[in-house]
Short mmCIF file of C-alpha atoms in Angstrom, two decimals:
data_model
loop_
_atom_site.label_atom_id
_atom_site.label_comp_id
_atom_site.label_asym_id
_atom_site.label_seq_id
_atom_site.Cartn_x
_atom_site.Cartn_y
_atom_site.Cartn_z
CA UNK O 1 56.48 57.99 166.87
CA UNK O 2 56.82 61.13 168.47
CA UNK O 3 55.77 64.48 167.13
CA UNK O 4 58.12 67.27 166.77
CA UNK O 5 56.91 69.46 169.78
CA UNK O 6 57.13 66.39 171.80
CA UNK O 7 61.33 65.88 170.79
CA UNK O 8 61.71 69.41 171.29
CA UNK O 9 60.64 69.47 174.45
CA UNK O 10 63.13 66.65 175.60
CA UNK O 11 65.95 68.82 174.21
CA UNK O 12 68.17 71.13 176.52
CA UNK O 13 66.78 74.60 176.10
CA UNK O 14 70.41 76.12 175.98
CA UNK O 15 70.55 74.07 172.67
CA UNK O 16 67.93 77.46 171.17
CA UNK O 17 66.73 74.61 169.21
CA UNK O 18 64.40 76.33 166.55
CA UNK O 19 61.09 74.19 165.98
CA UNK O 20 61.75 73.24 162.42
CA UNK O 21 64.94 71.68 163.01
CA UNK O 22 65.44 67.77 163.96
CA UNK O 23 68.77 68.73 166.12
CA UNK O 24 71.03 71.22 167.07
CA UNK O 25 73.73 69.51 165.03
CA UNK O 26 71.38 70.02 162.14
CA UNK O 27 70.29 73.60 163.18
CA UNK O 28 74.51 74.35 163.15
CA UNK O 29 75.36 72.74 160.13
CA UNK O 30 72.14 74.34 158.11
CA UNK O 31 73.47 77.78 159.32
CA UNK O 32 76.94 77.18 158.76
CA UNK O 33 76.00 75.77 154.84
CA UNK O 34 73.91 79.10 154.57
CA UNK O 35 76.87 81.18 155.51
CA UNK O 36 78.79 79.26 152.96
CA UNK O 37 76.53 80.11 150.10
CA UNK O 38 76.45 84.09 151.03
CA UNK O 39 80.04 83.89 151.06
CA UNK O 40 80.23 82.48 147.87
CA UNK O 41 77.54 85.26 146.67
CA UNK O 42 80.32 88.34 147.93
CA UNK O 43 83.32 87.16 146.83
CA UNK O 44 81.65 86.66 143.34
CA UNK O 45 80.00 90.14 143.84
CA UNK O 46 83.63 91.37 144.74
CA UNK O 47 84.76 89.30 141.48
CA UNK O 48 83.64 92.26 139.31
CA UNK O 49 85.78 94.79 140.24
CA UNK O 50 88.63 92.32 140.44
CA UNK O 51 87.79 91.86 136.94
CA UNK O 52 87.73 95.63 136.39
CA UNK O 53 91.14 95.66 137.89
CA UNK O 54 92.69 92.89 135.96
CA UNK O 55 91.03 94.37 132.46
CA UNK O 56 92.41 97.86 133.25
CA UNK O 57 96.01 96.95 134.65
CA UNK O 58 96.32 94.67 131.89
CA UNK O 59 95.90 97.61 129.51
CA UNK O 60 97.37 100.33 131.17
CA UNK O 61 100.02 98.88 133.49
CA UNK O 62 102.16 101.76 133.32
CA UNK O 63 98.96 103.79 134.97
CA UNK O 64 98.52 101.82 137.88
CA UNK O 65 102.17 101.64 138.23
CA UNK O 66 102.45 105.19 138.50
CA UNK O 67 99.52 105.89 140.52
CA UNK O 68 100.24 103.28 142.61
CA UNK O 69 103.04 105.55 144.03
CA UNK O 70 100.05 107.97 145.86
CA UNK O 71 99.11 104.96 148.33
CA UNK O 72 100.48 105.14 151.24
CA UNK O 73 102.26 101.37 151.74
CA UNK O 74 103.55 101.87 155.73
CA UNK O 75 99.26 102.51 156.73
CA UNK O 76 97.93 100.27 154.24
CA UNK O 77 100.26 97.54 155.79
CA UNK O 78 99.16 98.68 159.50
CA UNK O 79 95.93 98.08 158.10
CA UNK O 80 96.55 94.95 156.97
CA UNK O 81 98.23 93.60 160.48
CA UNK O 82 95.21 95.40 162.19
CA UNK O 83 92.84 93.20 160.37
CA UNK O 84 94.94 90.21 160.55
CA UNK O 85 94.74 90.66 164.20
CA UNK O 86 90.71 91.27 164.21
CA UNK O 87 90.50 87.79 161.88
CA UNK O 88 92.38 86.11 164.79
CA UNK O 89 90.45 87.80 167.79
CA UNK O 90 86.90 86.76 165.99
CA UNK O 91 88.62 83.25 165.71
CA UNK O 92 89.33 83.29 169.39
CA UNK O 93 86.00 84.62 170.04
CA UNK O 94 84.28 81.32 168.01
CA UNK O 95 86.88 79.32 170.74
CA UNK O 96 85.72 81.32 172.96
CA UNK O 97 82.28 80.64 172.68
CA UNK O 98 82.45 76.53 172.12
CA UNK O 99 84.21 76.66 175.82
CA UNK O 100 82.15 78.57 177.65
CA UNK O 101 84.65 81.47 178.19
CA UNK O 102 81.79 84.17 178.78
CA UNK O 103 84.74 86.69 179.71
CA UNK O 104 87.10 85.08 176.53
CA UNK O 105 84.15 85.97 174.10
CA UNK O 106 83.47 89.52 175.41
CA UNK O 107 87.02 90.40 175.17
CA UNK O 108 87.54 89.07 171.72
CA UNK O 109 84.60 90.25 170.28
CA UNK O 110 85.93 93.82 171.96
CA UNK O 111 89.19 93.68 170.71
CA UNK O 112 87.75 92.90 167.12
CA UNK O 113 85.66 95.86 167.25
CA UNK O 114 88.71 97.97 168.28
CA UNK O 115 90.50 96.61 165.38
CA UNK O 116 87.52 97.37 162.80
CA UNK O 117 87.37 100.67 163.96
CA UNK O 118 91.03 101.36 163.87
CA UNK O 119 91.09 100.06 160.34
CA UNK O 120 87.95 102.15 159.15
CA UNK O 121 89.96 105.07 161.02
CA UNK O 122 93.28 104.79 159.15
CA UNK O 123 91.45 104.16 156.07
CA UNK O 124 89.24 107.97 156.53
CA UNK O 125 92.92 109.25 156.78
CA UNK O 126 94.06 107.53 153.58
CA UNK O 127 90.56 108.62 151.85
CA UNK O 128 91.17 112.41 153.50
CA UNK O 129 95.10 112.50 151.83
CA UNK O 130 93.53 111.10 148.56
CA UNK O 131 90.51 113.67 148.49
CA UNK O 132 92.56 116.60 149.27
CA UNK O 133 94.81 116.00 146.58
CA UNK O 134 92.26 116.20 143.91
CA UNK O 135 92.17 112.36 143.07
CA UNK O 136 88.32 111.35 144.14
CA UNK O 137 86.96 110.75 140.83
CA UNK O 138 84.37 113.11 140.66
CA UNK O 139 83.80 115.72 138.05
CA UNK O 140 86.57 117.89 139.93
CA UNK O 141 88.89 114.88 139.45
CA UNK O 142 92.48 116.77 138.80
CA UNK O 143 95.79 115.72 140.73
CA UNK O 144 97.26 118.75 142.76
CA UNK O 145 100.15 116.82 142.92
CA UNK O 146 102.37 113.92 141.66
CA UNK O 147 102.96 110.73 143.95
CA UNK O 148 106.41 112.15 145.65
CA UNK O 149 104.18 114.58 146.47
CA UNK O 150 105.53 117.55 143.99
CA UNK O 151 103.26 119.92 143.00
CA UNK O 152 102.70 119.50 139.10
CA UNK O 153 101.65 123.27 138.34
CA UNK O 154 103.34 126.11 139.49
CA UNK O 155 102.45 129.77 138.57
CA UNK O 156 105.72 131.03 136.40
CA UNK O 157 106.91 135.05 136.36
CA UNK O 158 103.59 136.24 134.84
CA UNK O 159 101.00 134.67 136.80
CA UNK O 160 100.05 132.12 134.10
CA UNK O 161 100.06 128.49 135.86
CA UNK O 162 102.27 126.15 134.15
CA UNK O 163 103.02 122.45 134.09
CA UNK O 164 105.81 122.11 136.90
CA UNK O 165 109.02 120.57 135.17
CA UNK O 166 110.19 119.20 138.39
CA UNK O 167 107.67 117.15 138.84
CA UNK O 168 106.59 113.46 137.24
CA UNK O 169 103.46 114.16 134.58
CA UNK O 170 100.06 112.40 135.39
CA UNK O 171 99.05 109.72 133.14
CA UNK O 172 95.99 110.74 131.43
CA UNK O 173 94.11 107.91 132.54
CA UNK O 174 95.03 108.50 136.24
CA UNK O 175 90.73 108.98 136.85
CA UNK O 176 90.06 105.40 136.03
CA UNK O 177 92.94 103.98 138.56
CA UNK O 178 91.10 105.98 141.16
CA UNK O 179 87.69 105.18 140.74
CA UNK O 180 88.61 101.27 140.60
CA UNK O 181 90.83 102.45 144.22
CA UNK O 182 87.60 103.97 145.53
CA UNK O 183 85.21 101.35 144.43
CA UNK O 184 87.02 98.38 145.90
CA UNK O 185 88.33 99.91 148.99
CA UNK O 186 84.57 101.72 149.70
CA UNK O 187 82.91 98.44 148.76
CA UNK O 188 85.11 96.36 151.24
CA UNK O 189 84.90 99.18 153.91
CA UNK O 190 81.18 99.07 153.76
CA UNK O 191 81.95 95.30 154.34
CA UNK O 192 83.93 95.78 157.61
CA UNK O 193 80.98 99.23 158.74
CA UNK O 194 78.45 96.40 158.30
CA UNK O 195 80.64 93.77 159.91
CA UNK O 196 81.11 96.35 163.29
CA UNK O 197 77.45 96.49 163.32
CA UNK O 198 76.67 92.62 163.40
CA UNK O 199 79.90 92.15 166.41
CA UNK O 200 78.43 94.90 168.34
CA UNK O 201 74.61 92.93 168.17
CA UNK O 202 76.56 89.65 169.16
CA UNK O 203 78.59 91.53 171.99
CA UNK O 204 75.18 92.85 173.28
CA UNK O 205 74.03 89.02 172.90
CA UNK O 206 77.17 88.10 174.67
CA UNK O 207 76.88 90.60 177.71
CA UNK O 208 73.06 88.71 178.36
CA UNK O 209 75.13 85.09 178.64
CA UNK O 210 73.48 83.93 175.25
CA UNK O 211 76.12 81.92 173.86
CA UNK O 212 77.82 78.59 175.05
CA UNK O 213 79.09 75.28 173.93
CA UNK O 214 75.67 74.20 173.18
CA UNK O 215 74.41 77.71 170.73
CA UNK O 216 77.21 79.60 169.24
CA UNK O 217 75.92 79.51 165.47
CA UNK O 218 75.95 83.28 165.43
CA UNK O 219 79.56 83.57 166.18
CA UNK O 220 80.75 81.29 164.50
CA UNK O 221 78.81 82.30 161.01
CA UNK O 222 79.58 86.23 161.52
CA UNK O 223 83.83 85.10 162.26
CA UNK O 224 83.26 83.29 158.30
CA UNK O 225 81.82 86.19 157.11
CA UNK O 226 84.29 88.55 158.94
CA UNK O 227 87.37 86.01 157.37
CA UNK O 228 86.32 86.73 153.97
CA UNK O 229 86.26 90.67 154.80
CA UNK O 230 90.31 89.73 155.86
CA UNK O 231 90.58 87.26 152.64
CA UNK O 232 89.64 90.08 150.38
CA UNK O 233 91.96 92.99 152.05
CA UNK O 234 94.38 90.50 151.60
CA UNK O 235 94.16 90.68 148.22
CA UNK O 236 93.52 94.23 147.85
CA UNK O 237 96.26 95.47 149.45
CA UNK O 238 99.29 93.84 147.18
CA UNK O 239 97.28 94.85 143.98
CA UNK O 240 96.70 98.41 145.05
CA UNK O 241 99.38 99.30 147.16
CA UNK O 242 102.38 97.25 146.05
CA UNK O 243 102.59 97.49 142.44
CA UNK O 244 106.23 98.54 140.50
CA UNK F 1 97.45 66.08 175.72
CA UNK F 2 95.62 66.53 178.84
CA UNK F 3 93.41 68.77 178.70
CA UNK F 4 92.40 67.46 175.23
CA UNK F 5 88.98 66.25 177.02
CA UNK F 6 88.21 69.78 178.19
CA UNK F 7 88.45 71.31 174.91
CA UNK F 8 86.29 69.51 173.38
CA UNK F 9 82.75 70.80 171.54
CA UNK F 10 79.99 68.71 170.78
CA UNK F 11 79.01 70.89 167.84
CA UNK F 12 82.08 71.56 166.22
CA UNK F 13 85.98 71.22 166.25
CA UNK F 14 87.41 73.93 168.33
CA UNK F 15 91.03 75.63 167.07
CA UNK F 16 93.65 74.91 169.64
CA UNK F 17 95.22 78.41 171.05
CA UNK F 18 98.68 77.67 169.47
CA UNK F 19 97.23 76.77 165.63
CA UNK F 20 95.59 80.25 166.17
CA UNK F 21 98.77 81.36 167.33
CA UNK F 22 100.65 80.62 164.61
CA UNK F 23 98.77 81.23 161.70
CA UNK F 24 98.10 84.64 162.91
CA UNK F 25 102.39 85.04 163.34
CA UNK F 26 102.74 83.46 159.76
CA UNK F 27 100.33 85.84 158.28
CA UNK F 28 102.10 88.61 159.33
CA UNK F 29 105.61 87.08 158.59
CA UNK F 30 104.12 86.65 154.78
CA UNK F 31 102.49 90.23 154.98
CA UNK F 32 105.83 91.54 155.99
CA UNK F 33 107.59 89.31 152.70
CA UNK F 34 105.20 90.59 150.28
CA UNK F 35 106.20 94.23 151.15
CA UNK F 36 109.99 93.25 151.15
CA UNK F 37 109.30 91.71 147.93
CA UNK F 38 107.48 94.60 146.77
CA UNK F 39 111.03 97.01 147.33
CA UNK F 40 112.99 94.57 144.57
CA UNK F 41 112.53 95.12 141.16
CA UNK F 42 111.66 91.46 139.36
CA UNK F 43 109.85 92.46 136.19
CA UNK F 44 106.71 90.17 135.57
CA UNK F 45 107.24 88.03 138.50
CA UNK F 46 106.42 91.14 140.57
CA UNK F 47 102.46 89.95 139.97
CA UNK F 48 102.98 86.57 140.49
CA UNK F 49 105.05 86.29 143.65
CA UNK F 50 102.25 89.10 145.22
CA UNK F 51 99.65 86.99 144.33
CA UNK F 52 101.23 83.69 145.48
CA UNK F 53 102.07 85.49 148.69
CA UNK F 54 98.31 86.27 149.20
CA UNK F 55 97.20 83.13 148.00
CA UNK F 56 98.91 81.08 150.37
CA UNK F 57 97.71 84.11 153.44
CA UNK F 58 93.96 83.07 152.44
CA UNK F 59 94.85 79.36 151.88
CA UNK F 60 95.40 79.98 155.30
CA UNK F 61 93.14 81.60 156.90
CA UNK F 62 90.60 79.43 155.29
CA UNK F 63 91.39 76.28 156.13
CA UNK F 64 92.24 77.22 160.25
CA UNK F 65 90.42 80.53 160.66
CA UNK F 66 87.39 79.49 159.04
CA UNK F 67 87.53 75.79 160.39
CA UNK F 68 87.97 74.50 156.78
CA UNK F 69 90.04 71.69 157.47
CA UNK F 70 87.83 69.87 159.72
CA UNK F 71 84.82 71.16 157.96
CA UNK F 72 81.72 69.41 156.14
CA UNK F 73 83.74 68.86 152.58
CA UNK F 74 80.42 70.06 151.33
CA UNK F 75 81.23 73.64 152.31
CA UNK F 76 84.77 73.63 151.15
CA UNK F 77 83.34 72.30 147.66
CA UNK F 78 80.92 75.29 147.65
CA UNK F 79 83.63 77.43 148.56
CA UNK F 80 86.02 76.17 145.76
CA UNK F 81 83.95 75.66 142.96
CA UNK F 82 83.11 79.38 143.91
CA UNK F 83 86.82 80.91 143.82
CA UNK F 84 87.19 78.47 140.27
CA UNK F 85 83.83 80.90 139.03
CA UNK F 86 86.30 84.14 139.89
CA UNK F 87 89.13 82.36 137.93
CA UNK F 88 87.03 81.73 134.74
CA UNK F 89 85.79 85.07 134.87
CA UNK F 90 88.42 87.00 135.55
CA UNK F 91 91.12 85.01 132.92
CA UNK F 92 88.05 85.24 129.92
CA UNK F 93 87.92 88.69 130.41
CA UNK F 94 91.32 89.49 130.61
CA UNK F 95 91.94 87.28 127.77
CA UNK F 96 89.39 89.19 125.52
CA UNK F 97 90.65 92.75 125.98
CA UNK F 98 94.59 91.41 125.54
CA UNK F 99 92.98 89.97 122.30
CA UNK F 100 90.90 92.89 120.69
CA UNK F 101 91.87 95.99 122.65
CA UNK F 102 94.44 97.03 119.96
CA UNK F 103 91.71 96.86 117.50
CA UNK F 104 89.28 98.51 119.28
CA UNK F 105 91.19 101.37 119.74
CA UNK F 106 92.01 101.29 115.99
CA UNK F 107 89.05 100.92 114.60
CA UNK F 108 87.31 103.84 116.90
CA UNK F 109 87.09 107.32 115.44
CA UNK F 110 87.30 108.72 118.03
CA UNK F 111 88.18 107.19 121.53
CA UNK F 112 86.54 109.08 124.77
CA UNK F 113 89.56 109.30 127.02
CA UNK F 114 89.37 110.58 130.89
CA UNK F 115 91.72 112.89 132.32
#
């Protein structure tokens, strides 16, 4: 019987074989099990507000219909591509990373960044339109204007501001349709912040040759994590954005 | 295949480029079809088809994207018996406030509403 430092030491050091595993087939498949059950962890954290969601449309489906109409369908489906494309680039970047494509990896983990930070940038434009028009749901909460983008008070002959006939009234319960918006779409863009941070670490990792066909737990793990980022915009975006 | 020696990983399977490939063009072609089906009014199937639509995008990316398919089974159980947990949750609590909203709202003197 040999002792454990004594297999170690017989095992190729690109394996990064940690001392309390038996193999590096066991040291992948622990890692990969342990991304599994974090995974499982967010998406039931995320559960909640879907929950919140499906209790609120189900009561006040003419509210979300309506306020529906303020997102902005042509960027939040830009968005959606863009992230597509980052779920396939982190993809290529686990491929990457099992061949030995040093080059491969560094590009797609790049790329994916690019794509992260594009999608974190058209969402700050979304979040500006939606703040300047008086629909963050703070105490100031108060739409300036209706979703064809009429203004719903005008000032009439003797200064006195009045409701604007042209325009479509807000639903009284417009607040709560905006804080679930802001609370899922902030929760899953703190997601995809956090997400930039880890592919930047693994890029720096990258750059010093650390990965190969014989370690690439870390890319692989953070591409499951950054799918489920994907899975859940995926879902997002029909219930927010596309809704009658 | 030829090269089907080179692309080989001791460790795991490895996604051929054109699987990659072509879930990433089907994801957009169903992205694209759940906006299209977004611009025609069908009454309560409007729900239904969006959520089929992105069902079958993250039945997707799942099973190629995140190596599902040629996975442990042990993770996809985790994973499932996870998204069944959402299910449960989501359809008890839905089905409580379609039950005893109404009354709530009747039986409240007076019912804090947000502007």
């Amino acid at each position: 019987m040999s002792s454990a430092a004594d297999h170690h030491a017989e095992v190729d050091p690109a394996y990064r074989l940690a001392h309390h595993f038996e193999s590096p087939e066991q040291q992948f498949e622990t890692g990969k099990f342990g991304m599994w059950a974090f995974l499982v962890t967010e998406i039931l954290f995320f559960s909640g507000l879907f929950t919140a969601y499906s209790v609120y449309r189900s009561n006040e489906a003419d509210l979300f219909s309506y306020a529906s109409g303020y997102l902005d369908t042509t960027l939040g489906c830009i968005n959606t591509a863009v992230l597509i494309l980052s779920s396939l680039t982190m993809a290529w970047a686990v491929r990457c990373a099992q061949l030995g494509q040093q080059r491969g990896l560094k590009f797609c983990l790049i790329v994916t960044l690019l794509c992260a930070g594009g999608f974190m940038g058209i969402k700050s434009v979304e979040y500006h339109h939606k703040i300047h028009n008086g629909l963050f749901p703070n105490a100031h909460f108060g739409a300036h204007e209706d979703p064809d983008g009429v203004p719903l008070h005008i000032t009439d002959e003797s200064g006195a501001t009045v409701a604007n006939p042209a325009a479509r009234p807000a639903p009284e319960n417009l607040r709560s349709f905006f804080g679930i918006y802001f609370c899922m779409t902030g929760l899953h863009g703190l997601h995809v912040l956090i997400g930039m941070g880890v592919i930047f670490w693994l890029y720096l990792r990258a750059r010093r040759g650390e990965f190969g066909p014989k370690y690439f737990g870390p890319i692989d793990f953070t591409a499951l994590y950054w799918h489920v980022v994907d899975l859940i915009w995926i879902f997002l975006f029909p219930l927010l954005y596309l809704i009658h | 295949m030829t090269d089907n020696h080179d692309h080989h990983n001791e460790l795991a399977h490895v996604m051929p480029v054109k699987v990659l490939l072509g879930v990433f063009g089907a994801l957009l072609v169903l992205t694209g079809a759940t906006v299209w089906v977004a611009t025609h009014d069908l009454g309560r199937f409007d729900l239904s088809l969006a959520l089929i639509i992105a069902t079958v995008k993250a039945v997707l990316v799942a099973l190629y994207f995140m190596h599902l398919r040629y996975d442990k089974v042990f993770n996809a159980i985790v994973f499932v018996v996870g998204i069944l947990f959402v299910i449960l949750f989501i359809s008890l609590a839905v089905m409580d406030t379609g039950n005893y909203q109404s009354q709530l709202l009747r039986n409240a003197d007076h019912v804090i509403r947000y502007r």
